[in-house]
Coordinates of C-alpha atoms in Angstrom, one line a residue:
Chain A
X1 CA 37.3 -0.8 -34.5
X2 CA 35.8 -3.6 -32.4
X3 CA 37.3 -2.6 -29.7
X4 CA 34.9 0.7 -30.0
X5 CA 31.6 -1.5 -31.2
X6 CA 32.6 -3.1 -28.0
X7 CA 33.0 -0.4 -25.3
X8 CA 29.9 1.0 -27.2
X9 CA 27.9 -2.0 -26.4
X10 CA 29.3 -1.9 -22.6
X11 CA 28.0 1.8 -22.6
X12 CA 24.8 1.2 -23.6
X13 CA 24.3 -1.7 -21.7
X14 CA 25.2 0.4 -18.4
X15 CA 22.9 3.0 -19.6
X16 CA 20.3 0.7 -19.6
X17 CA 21.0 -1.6 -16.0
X18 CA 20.8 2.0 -14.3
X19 CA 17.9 2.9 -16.6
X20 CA 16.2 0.6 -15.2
X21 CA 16.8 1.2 -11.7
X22 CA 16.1 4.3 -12.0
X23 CA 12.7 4.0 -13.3
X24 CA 11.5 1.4 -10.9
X25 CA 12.8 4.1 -8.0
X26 CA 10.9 6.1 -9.8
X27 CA 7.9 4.1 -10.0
X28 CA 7.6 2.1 -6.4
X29 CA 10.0 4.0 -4.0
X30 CA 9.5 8.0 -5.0
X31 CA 10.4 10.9 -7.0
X32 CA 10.2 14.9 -7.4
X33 CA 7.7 16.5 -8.6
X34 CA 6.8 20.0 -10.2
X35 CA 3.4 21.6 -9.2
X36 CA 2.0 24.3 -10.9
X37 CA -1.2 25.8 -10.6
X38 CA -2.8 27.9 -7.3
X39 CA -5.0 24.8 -6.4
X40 CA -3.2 24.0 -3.4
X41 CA -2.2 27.3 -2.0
X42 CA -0.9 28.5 0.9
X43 CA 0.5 25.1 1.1
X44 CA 1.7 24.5 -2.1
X45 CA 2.5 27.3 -4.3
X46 CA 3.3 26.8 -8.6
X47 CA 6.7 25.6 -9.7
X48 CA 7.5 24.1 -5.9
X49 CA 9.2 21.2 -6.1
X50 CA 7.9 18.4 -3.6
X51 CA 9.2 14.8 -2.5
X52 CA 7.1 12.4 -3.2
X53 CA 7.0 8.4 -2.2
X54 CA 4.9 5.8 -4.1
X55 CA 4.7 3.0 -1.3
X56 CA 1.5 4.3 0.7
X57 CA -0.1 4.7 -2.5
X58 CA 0.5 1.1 -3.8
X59 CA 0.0 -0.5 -0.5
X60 CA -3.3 1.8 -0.4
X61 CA -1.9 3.3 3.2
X62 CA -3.3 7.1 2.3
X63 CA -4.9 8.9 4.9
X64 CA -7.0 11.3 5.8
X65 CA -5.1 15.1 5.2
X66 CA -2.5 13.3 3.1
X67 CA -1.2 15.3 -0.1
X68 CA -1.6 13.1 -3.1
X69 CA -0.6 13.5 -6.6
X70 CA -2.9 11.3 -9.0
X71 CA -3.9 10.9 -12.3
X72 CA -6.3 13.4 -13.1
X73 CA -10.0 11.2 -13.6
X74 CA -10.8 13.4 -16.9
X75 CA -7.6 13.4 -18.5
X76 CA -5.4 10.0 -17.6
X77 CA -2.0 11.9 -19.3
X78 CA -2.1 14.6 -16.5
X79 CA -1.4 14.6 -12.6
X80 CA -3.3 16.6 -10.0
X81 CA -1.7 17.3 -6.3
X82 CA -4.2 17.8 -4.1
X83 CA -5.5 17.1 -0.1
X84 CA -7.4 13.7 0.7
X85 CA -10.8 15.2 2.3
X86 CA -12.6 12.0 2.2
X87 CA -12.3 8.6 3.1
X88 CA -14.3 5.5 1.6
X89 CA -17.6 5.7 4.0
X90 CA -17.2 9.4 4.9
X91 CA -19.9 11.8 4.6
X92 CA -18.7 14.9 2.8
X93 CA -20.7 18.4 2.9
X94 CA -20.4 20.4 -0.2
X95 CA -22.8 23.5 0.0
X96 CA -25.7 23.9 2.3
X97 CA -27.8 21.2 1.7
X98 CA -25.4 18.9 -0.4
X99 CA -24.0 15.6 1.0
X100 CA -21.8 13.3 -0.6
X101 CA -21.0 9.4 1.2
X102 CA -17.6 8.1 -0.2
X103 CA -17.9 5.3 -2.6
X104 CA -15.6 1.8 -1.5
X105 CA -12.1 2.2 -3.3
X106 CA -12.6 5.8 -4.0
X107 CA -11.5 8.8 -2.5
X108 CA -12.5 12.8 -1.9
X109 CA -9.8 14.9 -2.9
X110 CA -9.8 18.8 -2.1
X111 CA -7.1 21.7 -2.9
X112 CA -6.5 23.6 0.1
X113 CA -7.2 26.4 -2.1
X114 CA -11.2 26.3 -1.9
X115 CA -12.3 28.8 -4.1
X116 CA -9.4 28.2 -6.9
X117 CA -9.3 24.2 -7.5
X118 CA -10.9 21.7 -9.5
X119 CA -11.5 18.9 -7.5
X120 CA -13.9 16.2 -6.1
X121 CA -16.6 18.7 -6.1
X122 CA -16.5 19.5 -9.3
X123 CA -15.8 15.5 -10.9
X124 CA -17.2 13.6 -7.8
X125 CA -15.0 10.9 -5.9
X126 CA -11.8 9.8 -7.5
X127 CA -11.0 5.8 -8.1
X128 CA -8.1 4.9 -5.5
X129 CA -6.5 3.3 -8.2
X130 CA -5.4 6.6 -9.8
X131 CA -3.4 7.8 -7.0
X132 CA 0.0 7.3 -7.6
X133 CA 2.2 8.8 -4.5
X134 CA 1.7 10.9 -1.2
X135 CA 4.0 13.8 -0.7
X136 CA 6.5 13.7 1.9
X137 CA 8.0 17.8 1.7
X138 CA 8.9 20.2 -0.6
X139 CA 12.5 20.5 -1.2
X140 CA 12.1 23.5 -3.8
X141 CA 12.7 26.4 -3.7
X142 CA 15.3 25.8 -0.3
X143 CA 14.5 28.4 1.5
X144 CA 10.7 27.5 1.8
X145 CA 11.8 23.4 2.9
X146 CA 9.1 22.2 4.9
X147 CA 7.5 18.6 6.1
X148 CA 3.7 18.2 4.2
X149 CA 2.6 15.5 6.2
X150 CA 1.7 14.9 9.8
Chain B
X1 CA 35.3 -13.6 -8.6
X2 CA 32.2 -15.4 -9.6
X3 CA 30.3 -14.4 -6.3
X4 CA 29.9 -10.8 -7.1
X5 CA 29.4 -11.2 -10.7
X6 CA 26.3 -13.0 -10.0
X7 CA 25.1 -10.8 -6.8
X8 CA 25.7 -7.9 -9.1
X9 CA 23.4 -9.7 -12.6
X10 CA 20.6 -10.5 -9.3
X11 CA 21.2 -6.6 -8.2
X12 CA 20.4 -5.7 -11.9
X13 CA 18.4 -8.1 -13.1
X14 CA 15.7 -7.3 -11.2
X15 CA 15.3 -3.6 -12.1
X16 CA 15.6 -5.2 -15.6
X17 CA 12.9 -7.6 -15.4
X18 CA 10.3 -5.4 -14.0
X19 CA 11.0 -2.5 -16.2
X20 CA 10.7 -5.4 -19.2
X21 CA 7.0 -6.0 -17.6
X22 CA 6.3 -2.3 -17.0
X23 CA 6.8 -1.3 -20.8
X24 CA 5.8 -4.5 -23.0
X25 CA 3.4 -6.5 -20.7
X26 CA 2.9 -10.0 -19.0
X27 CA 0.8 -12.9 -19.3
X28 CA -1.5 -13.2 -17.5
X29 CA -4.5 -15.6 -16.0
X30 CA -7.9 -15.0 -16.9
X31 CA -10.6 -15.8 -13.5
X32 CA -13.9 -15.8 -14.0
X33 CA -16.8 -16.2 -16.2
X34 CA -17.4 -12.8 -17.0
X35 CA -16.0 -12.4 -20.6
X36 CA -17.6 -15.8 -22.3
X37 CA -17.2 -17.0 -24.3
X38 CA -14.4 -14.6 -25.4
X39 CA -12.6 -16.0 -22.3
X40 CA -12.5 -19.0 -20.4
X41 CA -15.3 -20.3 -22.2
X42 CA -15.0 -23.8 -20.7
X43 CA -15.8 -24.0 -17.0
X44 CA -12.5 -26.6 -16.9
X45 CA -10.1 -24.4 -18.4
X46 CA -8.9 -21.3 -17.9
X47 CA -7.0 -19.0 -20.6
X48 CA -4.1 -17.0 -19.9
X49 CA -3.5 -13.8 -22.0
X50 CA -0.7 -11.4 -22.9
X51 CA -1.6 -7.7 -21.7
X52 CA 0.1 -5.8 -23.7
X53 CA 1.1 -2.7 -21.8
X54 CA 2.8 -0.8 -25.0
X55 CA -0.4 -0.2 -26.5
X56 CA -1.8 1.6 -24.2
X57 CA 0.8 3.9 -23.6
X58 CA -1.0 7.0 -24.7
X59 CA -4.3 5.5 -23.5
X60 CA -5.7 5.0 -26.8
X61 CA -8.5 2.6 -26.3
X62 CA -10.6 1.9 -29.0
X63 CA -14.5 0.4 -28.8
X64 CA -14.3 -3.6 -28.8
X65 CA -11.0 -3.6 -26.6
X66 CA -10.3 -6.1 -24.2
X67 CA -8.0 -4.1 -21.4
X68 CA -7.6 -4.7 -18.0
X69 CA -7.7 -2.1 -15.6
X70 CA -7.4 -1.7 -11.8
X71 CA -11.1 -2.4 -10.3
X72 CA -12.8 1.2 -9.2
X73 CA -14.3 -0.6 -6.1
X74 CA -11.0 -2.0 -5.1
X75 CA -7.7 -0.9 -6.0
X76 CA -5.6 -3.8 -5.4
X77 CA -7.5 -5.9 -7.9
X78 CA -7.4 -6.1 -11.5
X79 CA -10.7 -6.6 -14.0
X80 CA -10.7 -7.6 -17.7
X81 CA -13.5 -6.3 -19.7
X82 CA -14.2 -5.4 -23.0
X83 CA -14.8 -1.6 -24.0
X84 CA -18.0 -0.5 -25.5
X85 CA -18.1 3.2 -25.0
X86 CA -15.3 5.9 -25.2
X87 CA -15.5 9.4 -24.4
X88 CA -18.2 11.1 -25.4
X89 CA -20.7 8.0 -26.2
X90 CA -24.4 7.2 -25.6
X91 CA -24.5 4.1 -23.9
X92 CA -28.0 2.0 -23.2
X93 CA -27.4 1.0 -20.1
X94 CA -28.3 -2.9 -19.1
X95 CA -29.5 -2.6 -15.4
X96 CA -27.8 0.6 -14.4
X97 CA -29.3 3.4 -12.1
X98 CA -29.7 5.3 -15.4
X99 CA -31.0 4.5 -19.0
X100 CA -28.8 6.1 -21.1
X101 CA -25.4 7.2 -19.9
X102 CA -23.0 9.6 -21.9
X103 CA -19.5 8.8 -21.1
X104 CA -17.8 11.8 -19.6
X105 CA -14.9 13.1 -20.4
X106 CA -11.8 11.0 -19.9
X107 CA -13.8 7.8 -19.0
X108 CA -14.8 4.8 -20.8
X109 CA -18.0 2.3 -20.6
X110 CA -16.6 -1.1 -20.1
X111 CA -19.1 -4.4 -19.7
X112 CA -18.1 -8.1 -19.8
X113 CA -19.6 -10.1 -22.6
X114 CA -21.3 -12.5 -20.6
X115 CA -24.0 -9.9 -19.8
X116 CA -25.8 -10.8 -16.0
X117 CA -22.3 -12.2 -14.7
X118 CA -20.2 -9.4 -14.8
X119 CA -19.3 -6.3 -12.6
X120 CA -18.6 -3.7 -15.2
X121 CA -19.9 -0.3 -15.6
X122 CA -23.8 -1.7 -15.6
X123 CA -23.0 -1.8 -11.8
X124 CA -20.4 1.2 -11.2
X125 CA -20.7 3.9 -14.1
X126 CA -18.5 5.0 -16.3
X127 CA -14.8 4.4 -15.1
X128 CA -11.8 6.8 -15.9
X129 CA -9.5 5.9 -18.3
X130 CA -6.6 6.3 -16.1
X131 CA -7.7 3.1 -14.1
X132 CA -6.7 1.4 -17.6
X133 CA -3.2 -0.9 -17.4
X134 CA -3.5 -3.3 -20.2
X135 CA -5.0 -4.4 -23.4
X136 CA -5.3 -8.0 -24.0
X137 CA -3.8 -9.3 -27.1
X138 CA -3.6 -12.8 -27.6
X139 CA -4.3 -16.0 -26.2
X140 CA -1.6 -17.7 -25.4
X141 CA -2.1 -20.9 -23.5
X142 CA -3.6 -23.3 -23.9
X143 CA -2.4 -24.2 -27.1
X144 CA -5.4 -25.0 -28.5
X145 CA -7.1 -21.7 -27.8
X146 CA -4.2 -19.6 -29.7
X147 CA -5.2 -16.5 -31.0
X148 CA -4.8 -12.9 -31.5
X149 CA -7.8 -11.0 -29.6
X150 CA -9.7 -9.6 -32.0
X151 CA -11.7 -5.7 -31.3
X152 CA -15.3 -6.9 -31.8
X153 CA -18.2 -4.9 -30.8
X154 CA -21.9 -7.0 -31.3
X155 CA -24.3 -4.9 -32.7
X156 CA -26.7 -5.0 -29.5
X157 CA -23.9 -2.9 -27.6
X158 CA -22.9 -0.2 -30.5
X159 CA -23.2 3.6 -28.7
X160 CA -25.9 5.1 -29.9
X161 CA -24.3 7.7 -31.4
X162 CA -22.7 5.3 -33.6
X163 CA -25.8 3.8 -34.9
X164 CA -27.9 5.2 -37.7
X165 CA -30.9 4.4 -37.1
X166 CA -30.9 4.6 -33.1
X167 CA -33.2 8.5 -33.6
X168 CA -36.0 5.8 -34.0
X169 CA -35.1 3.6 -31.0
X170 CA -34.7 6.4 -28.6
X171 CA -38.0 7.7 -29.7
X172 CA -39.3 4.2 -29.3
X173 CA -38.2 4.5 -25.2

C-alpha cells in the first residue's frame, strides 16, 4: 500500500517536471500550430499544420514578409496567422486615396489572401505585444512540406 | 552520485520555477508616479505588488482593476494602470484626440489615477485586451503598506453608460 501511494507520488511528480518543460518549449522556443480559415491562401491553406518558434517574437526580431501568428486584437482567446505588411514608420496604402503611417510598437498585418481576410485593414495596426511566434514551415500535410520564410 | 542529482533538480527546476510564475504570478516593483496615490504614494518609497496572473486567465477584467499589461508603444515594457472602461463603454476622454470614445470590441480603456502624469489610453486609445498579463492584487512590501488591492472606480471616471444621469451631461457638451 505505501509502496503504491509512493510510486504514485513519483508518477505524478514526473508528470509534472516534463509538464513543465514542455510548456516553457511551448511558450519561449516553439510549437505546432493548426490554421484554419482561407485568409492566408495560396500560402497557407485550412487545417495545415505549420512550425512555429517564439524567440523572434519575444526578442521583437519580426520582419518585414514574416508569417506571424498573434492574438487576435478583438478577441484576446483567439490566434490569427497572418503576413507582416507593415513595419513601425511605414506608410501603408489601403485603397486609392487611403494612407495609413505605422504607429511605434505596432505592426500591419495582411493575409495573403486579399479579398478573403480580416486584417489590419479592417481593425487598424496591431500592438507588437500580441504577436506571439513567427512561422518557420509547414510540416502538415507531408507532401506539401515547405520553408515559409525567407 | 550527488553531482547528477543536483544537475538534474537545476535541469528541472527551472522549467518548474517559470511555469510556477507563468500560471500564479510574481511580485513585482511598482516605478513611477502614475497610479498615486494607489501606488507608490511617497516619492521615497516604492511598493512592490503581487500580479496575479491566474485571474486573468480567461481575460476577465473588470472596471476598477489594477492589471499590468505589455505597453502598446513598446512591447518589451510593462505598464500598470487601472481599468475604467471594458468593451463596449462610453468613455470621456481627458485630453485625447477624441471626446467621447466607445471601447471597441475586445479592448479596454485603461488611465492611471494620477491623472496628467500618466501614459494610458488619454494618450494611445483604447488598448486590446490581449496586451493584458496581470492583475495586481496586493501590496506586499513594504510592510507597512499591506493590503489587498481593492477594484475602486471614482465617480469622475464611471463610463457613461453606467451613469444614470450622464443623458443630461452629454447634452450639456
Amino acid at each position: 500500500m505505501r509502496k503504491f501511494i509512493l510510486s504514485t507520488i513519483g508518477s505524478v511528480g514526473y508528470i509534472i517536471k516534463y509538464g513543465c518543460v514542455a510548456h516553457c518549449t511551448f511558450e519561449y522556443v516553439g510549437d505546432f500550430v493548426m490554421c484554419s480559415g482561407p485568409s492566408m491562401e495560396p500560402t497557407i491553406y485550412s487545417d495545415d499544420i505549420l512550425l512555429t518558434e517564439h524567440v523572434s517574437a519575444l526578442s521583437q526580431r519580426v520582419s518585414r514578409g514574416d508569417i506571424i501568428i498573434a492574438k487576435c486584437p478583438t478577441n484576446p482567446k483567439q490566434q490569427i496567422c497572418k503576413r507582416v505588411v507593415g513595419l513601425p514608420g511605414d506608410k501603408i496604402r489601403v485603397g486609392f486615396a487611403d494612407s495609413h503611417v505605422v504607429p511605434i510598437g505596432h505592426v500591419w498585418l495582411q493575409g495573403d489572401n486579399i479579398s478573403n481576410s480580416t486584417d489590419s485593414r479592417m481593425y487598424g495596426p496591431v500592438p507588437q505585444g500580441l504577436i506571439r511566434s513567427r512561422a518557420l514551415c509547414r510540416v502538415w500535410p507531408l507532401k506539401s512540406f515547405s520553408l515559409l520564410t525567407n | 552520485m550527488k553531482t547528477p542529482n543536483l544537475l538534474k533538480s537545476i535541469f528541472f527546476g527551472i522549467p518548474v520555477g517559470i511555469t510556477i510564475v507563468d500560471s500564479f504570478g510574481y511580485v513585482a516593483r511598482v516605478d513611477g508616479i502614475s497610479m498615486q496615490p494607489a501606488l507608490n504614494p511617497d516619492k521615497d518609497q516604492t511598493d512592490y505588488v503581487f500580479l496575479n496572473r491566474w485571474a486573468i486567465k480567461s481575460y476577465e477584467i473588470k472596471r476598477g482593476d489594477i492589471i499590468s499589461l505589455v505597453s502598446p508603444k513598446d512591447s518589451s515594457q510593462k505598464i500598470i494602470k487601472r481599468v475604467v472602461g471594458v468593451e463596449g463603454d462610453l468613455i470621456a476622454t481627458l485630453g485625447y484626440k477624441k471626446e467621447i470614445v466607445r471601447v471597441p470590441e475586445g479592448h479596454c480603456w485603461i488611465e492611471g489615477d494620477h491623472t496628467g502624469h500618466s501614459m494610458d489610453s488619454n494618450n494611445f486609445g483604447p488598448v486590446s485586451v490581449g496586451l493584458v498579463t496581470a492583475k495586481a492584487s496586493c501590496i506586499v512590501w513594504p510592510p507597512s503598506r499591506w493590503q489587498f488591492i481593492q477594484s475602486f472606480l471614482p465617480d469622475s471616471r464611471m463610463p457613461l453608460n453606467l451613469v444614470s444621469n450622464s443623458i443630461i451631461g452629454i447634452i450639456q457638451f
